Tab-separated table of C-alpha atoms in Angstrom:
chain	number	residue	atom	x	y	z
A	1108	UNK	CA	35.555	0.451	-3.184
A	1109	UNK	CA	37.604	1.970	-0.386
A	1110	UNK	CA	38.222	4.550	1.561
A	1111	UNK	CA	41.008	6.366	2.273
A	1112	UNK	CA	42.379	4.334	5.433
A	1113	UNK	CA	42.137	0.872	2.590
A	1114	UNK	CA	38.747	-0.486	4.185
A	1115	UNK	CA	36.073	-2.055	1.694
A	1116	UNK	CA	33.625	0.064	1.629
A	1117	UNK	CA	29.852	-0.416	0.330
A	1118	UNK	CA	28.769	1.080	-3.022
A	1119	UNK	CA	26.465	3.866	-1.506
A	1120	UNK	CA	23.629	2.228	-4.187
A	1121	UNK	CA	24.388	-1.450	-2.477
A	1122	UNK	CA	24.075	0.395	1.410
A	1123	UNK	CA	20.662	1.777	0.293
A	1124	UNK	CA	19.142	-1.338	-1.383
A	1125	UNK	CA	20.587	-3.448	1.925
A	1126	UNK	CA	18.489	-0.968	4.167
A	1127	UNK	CA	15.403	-1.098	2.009
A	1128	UNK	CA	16.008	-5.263	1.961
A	1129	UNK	CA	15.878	-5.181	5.824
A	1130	UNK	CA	12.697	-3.273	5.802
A	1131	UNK	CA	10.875	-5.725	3.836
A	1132	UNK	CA	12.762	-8.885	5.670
A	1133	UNK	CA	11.742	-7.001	8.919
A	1134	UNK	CA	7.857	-6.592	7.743
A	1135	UNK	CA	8.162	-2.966	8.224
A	1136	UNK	CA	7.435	-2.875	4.547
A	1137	UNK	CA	4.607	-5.483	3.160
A	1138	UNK	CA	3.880	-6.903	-0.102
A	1139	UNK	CA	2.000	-4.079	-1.847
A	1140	UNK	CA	3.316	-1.729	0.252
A	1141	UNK	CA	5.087	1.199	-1.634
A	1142	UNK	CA	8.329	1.475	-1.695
A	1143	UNK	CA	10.482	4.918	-1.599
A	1144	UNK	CA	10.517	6.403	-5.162
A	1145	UNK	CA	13.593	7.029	-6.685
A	1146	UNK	CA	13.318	11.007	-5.875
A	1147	UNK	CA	12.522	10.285	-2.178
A	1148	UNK	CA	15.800	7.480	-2.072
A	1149	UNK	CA	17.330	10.448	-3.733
A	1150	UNK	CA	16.591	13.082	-1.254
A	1151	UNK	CA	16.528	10.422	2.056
A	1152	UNK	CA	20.388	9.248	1.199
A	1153	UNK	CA	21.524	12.243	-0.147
A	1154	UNK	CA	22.556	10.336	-3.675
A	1155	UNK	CA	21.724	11.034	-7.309
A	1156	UNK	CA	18.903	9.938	-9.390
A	1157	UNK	CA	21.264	7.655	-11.090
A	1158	UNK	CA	21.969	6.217	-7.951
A	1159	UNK	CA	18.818	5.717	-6.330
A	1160	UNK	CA	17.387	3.920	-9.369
A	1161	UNK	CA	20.318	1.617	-9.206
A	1162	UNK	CA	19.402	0.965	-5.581
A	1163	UNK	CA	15.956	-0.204	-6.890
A	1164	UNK	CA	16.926	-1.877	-9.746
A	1165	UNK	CA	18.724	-3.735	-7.426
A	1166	UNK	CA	15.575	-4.610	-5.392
A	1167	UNK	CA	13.690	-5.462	-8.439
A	1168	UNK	CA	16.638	-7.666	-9.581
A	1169	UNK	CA	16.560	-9.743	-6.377
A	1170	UNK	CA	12.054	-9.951	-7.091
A	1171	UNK	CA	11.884	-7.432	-3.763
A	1172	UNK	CA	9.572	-5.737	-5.416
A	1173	UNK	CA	8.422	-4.717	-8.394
A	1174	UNK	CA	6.538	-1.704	-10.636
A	1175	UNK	CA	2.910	-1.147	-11.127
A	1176	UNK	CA	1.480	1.583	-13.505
A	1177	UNK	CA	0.628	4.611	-11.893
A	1178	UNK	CA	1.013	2.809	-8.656
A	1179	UNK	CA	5.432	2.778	-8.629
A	1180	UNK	CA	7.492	0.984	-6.697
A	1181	UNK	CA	5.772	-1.656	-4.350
A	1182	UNK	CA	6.790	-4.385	-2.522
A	1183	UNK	CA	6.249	-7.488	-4.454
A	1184	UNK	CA	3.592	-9.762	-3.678
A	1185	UNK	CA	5.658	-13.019	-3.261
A	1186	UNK	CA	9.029	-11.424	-2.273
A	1187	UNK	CA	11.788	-13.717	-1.760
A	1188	UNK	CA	13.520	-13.722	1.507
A	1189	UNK	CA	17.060	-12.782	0.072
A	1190	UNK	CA	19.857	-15.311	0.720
A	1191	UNK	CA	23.481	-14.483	1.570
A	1192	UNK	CA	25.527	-14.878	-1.438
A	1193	UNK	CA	22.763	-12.262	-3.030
A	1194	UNK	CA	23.230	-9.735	-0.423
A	1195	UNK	CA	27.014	-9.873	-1.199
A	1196	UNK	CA	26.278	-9.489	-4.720
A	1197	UNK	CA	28.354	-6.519	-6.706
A	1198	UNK	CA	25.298	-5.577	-8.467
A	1199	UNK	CA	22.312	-6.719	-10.755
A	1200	UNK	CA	22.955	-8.844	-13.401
A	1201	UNK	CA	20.643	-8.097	-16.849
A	1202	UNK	CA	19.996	-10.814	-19.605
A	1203	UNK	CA	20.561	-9.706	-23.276
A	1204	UNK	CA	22.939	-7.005	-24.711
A	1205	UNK	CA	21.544	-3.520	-24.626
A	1206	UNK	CA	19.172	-2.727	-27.158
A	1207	UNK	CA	17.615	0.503	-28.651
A	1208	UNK	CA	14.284	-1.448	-27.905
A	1209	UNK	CA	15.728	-2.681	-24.455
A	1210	UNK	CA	16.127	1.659	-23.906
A	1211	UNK	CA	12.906	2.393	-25.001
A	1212	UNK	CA	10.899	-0.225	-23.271
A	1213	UNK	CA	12.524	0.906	-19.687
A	1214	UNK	CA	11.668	4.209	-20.487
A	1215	UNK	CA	8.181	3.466	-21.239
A	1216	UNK	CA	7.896	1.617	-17.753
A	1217	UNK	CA	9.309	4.473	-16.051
A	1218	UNK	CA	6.982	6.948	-17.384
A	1219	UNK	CA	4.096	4.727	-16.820
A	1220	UNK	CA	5.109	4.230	-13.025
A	1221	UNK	CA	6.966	7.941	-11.973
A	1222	UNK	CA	5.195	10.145	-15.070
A	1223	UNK	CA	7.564	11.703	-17.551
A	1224	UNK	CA	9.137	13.879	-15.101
A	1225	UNK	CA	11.068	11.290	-14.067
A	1226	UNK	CA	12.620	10.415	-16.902
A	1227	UNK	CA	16.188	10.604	-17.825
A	1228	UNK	CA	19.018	8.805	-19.560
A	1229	UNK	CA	21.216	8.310	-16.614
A	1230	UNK	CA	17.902	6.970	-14.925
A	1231	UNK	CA	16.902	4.483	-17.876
A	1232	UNK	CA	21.290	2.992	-17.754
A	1233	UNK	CA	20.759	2.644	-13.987
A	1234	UNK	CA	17.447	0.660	-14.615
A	1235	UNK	CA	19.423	-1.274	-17.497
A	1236	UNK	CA	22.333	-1.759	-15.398
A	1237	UNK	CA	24.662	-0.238	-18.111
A	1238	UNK	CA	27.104	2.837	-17.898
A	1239	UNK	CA	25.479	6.013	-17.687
A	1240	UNK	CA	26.577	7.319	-21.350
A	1241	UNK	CA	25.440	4.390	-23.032
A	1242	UNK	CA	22.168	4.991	-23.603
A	1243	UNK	CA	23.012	7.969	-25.938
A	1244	UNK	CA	25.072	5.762	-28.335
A	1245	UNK	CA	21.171	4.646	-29.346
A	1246	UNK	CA	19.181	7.855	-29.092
A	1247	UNK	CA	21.117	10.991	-29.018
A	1248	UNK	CA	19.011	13.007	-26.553
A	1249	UNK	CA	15.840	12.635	-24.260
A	1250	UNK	CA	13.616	14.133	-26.825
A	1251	UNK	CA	14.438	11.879	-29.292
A	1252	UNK	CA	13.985	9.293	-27.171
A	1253	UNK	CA	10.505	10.540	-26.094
A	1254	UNK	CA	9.374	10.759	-29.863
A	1255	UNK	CA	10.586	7.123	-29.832
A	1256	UNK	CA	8.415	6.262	-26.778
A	1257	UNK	CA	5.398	7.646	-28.255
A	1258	UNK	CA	5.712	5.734	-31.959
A	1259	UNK	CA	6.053	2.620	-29.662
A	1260	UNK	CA	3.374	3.347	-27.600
A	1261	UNK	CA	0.947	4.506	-29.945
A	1262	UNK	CA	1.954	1.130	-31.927
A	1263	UNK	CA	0.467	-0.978	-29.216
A	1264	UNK	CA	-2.746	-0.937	-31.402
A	1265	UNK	CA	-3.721	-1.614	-34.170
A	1266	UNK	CA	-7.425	-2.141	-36.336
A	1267	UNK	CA	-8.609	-5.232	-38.342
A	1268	UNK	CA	-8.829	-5.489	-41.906
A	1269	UNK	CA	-11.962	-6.186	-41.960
A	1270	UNK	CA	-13.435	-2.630	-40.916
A	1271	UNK	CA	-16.665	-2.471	-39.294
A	1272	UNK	CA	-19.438	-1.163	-41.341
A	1273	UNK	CA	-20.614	2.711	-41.522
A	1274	UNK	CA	-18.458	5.502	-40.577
A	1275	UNK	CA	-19.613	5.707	-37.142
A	1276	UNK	CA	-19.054	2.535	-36.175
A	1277	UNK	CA	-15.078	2.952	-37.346
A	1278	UNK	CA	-14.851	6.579	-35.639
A	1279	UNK	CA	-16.270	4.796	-32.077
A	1280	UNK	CA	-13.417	2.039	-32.761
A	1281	UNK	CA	-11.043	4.357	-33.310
A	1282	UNK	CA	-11.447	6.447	-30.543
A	1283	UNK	CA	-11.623	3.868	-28.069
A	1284	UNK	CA	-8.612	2.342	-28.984
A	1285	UNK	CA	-6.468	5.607	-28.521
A	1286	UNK	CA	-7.988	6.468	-24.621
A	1287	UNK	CA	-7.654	2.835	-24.194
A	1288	UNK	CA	-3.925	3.973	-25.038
A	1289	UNK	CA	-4.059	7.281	-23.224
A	1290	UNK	CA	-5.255	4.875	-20.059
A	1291	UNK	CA	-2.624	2.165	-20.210
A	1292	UNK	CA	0.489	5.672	-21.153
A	1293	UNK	CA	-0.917	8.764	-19.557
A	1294	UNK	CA	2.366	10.780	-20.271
A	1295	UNK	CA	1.301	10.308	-24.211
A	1296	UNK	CA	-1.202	13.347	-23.429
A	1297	UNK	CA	1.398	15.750	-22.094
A	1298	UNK	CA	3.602	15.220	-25.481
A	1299	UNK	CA	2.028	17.408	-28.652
A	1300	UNK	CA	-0.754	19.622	-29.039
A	1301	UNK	CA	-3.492	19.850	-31.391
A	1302	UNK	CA	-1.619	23.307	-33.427
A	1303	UNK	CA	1.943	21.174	-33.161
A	1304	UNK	CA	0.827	17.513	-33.574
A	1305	UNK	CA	3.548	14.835	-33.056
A	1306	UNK	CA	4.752	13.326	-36.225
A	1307	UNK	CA	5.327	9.748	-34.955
A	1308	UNK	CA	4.289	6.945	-37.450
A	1309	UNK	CA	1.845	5.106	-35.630
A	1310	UNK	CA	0.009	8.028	-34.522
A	1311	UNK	CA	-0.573	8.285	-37.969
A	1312	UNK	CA	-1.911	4.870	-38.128
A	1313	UNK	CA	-4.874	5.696	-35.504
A	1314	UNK	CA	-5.141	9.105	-37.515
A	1315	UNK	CA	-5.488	7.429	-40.835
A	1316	UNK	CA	-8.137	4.842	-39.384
A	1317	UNK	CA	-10.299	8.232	-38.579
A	1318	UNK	CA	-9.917	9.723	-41.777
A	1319	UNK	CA	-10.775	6.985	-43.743
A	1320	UNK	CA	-13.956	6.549	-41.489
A	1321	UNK	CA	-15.305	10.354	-42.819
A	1322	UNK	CA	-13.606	9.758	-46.224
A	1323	UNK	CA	-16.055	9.411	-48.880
A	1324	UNK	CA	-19.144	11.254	-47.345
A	1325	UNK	CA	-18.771	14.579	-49.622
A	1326	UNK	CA	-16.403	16.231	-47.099
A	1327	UNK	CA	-14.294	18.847	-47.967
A	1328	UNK	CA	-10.725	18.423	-47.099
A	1329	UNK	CA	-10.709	21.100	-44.116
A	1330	UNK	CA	-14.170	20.142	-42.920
A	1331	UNK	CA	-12.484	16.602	-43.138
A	1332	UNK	CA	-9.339	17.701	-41.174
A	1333	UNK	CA	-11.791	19.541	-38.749
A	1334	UNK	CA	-14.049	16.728	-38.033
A	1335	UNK	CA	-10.899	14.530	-37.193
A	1336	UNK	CA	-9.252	16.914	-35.280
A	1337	UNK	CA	-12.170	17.347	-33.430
A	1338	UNK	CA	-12.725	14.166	-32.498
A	1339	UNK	CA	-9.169	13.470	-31.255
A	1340	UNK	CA	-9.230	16.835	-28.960
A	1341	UNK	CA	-11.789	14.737	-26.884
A	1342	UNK	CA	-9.661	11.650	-26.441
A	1343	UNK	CA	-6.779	13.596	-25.945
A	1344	UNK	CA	-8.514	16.599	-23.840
A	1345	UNK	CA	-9.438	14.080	-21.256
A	1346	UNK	CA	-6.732	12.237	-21.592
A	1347	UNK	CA	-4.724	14.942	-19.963
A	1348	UNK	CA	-6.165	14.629	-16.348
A	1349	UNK	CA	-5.056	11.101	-16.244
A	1350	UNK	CA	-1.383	12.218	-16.183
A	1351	UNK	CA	-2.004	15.882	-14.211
A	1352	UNK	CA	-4.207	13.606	-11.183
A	1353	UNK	CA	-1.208	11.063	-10.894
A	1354	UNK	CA	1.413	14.231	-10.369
A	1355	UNK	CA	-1.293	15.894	-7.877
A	1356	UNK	CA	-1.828	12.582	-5.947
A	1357	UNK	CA	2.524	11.845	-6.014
A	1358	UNK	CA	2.661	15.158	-4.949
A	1359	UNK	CA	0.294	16.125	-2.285
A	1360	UNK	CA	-0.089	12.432	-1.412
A	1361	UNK	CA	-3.725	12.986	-0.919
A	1362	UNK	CA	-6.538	10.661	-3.584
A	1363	UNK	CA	-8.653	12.750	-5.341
A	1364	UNK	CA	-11.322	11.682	-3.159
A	1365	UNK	CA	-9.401	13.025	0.059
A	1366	UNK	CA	-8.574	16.077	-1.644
A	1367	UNK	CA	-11.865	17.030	-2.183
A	1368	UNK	CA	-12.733	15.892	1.721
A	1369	UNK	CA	-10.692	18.569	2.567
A	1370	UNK	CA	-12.033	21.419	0.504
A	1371	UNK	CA	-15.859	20.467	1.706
A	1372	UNK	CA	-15.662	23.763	4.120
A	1373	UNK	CA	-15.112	25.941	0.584
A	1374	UNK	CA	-17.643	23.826	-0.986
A	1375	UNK	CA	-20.266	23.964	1.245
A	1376	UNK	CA	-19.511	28.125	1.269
A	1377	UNK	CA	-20.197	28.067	-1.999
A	1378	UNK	CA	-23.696	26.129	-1.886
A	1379	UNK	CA	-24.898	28.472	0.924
A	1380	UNK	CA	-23.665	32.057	-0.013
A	1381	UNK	CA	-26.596	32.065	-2.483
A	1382	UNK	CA	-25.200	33.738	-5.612
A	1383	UNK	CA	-24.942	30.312	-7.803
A	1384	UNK	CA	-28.670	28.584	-7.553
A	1385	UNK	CA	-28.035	26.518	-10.093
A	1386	UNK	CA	-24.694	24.961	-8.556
A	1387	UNK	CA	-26.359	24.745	-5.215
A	1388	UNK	CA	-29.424	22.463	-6.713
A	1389	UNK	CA	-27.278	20.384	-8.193
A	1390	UNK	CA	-24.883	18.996	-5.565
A	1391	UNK	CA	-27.792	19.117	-3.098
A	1392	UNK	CA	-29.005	16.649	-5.813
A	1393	UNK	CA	-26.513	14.172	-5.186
A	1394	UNK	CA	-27.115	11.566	-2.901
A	1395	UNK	CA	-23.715	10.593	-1.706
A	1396	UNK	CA	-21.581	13.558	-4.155
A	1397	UNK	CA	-20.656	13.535	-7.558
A	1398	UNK	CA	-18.071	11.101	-8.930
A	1399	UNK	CA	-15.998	12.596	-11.886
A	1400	UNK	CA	-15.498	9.271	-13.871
A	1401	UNK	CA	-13.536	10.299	-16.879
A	1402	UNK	CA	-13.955	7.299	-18.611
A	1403	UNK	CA	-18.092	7.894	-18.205
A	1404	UNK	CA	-17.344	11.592	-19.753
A	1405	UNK	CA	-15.260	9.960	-22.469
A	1406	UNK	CA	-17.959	7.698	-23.262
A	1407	UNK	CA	-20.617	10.589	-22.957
A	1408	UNK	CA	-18.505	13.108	-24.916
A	1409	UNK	CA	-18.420	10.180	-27.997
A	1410	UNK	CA	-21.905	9.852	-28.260
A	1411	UNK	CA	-22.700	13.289	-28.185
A	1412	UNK	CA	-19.836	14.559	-30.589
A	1413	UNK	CA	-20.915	11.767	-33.017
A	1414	UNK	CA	-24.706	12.510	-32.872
A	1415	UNK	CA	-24.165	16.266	-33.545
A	1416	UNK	CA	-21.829	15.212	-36.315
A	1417	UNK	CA	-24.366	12.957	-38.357
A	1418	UNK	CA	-26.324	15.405	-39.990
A	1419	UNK	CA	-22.592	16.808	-41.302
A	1420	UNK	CA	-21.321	13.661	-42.662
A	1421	UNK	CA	-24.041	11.881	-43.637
A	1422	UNK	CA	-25.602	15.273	-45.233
């Protein structure tokens, strides 16, 4: 590239991943340290989102850093000091010819590390190191591609032939397996709700194990359809906050933890104005607070759900 005197000039996403580089060679950024996210490389250098993922993929290319689920962009724990010829390098150079699955799988990783939000086609080329309109010769728009994302996600999973024995057994299986998907994909809870379900194949394949767990105890078809709808609003209903505390924590860059150490103040106004007893004996009950673990309350919400449902199906 030049400019308009005839002087090489720097691609812009080349400048940026140089100045990043020297940050890490300089130990002003560690390994585990995070690294800007593409939005703040977007808004710091004035670039595009296209851009500023190239400028990481770049990074991530030279094993600078690398991405962690729900973590981003971090410093990688046995970065490479870069050598010459790479820092002169025109750009990253990917293995393989580009793939619907190659699309789909760098989508997936950038929802699990930036949430959903994030995602976009020109964002997914830059990570692929492909032109910016090539992704859409595969998938011809972001929702498609979500809905594609989700049946690949969801297909992580899958159950044994040989079921386990009694309905509950198969319906505590079952809904393990899909928060243990919820917990590895977060974004999966943000995509359908329970009156406009997404119609992805191997959703069906978790809702199919369910149903055939309550099939054959005298249900009829809408108590059948209840029972199993009822038992996914749980995984799913919890599932939610997974996503929603990522995007609070990214946003207000405050832990849950130090958000609530901030609120104490309202808290403790609360405990002492004396209209809610009840609240007040409780967290004076705690002896060091009260730790919302949702995978405790998913665990606790099971049990209970499937002891109030026994009398139903097994009735």
């Amino acid at each position: 590239m030049t400019d308009p005197t005839g002087a090489h000039r720097e691609p812009p996403y080349l400048r940026i991943a140089g100045e990043i580089r020297r940050r890490i060679t300089d130990g002003e950024l560690a390994p585990g340290d995070a690294v800007p996210s593409t939005r703040q490389v977007a808004r710091e250098w004035g670039v595009a989102l296209a851009t500023a993922a190239k400028a990481l993929t770049a990074l991530r290319s030279e094993g600078l850093v690398e991405t962690r689920p729900r973590t981003g962009t971090v410093v990688a724990a046995t970065a490479p000091a870069p050598s010459p010829r790479r820092r002169q390098s025109s750009g990253p150079v990917f293995e393989g010819e580009l793939t619907l699955d190659r699309i789909v799988r760098a989508a997936i990783d950038i929802a699990d590390a930036e949430g959903l939000s994030a995602l976009s086609m020109r964002g997914i080329a830059a990570r692929l190191g492909v032109a910016a309109m090539s992704p859409y010769r595969y998938v011809p728009s972001k929702d498609d591609l979500v809905l594609l994302m989700a049946d690949a996600a969801f297909g992580e999973e899958s159950y044994p032939a040989d079921a386990p024995e009694g309905w509950r057994a198969r319906i505590e299986l079952g809904g393990r397996t899909l928060w243990s998907l919820y917990r590895r994909h977060p974004w999966l809870a943000q995509l359908g709700s329970l009156t406009r379900p997404l119609l992805v194949p191997n959703l069906m394949v978790h809702a199919e194990w369910m149903l055939g767990a309550l099939d054959g105890h005298g249900l009829d078809p809408t108590t059948l359809f209840d029972v199993h709808v009822l038992l996914y609003s749980h995984v799913q209903g919890l599932a939610v906050h997974l996503e929603w505390e990522a995007q609070a924590e990214a946003t207000t860059g405050q832990s849950e933890d130090q958000w609530m150490a901030g609120r104490a103040p309202a808290l403790q106004a609360l405990v002492e104005s004396g209209r809610f007893p009840t609240f007040a004996k409780a967290v004076g009950a705690f002896d060091d607070g009260y730790d919302l673990a949702l995978d405790a309350l998913f665990e606790l919400g099971l049990k209970a759900l499937l002891d109030g449902l026994s009398p139903l199906v097994e009735g």
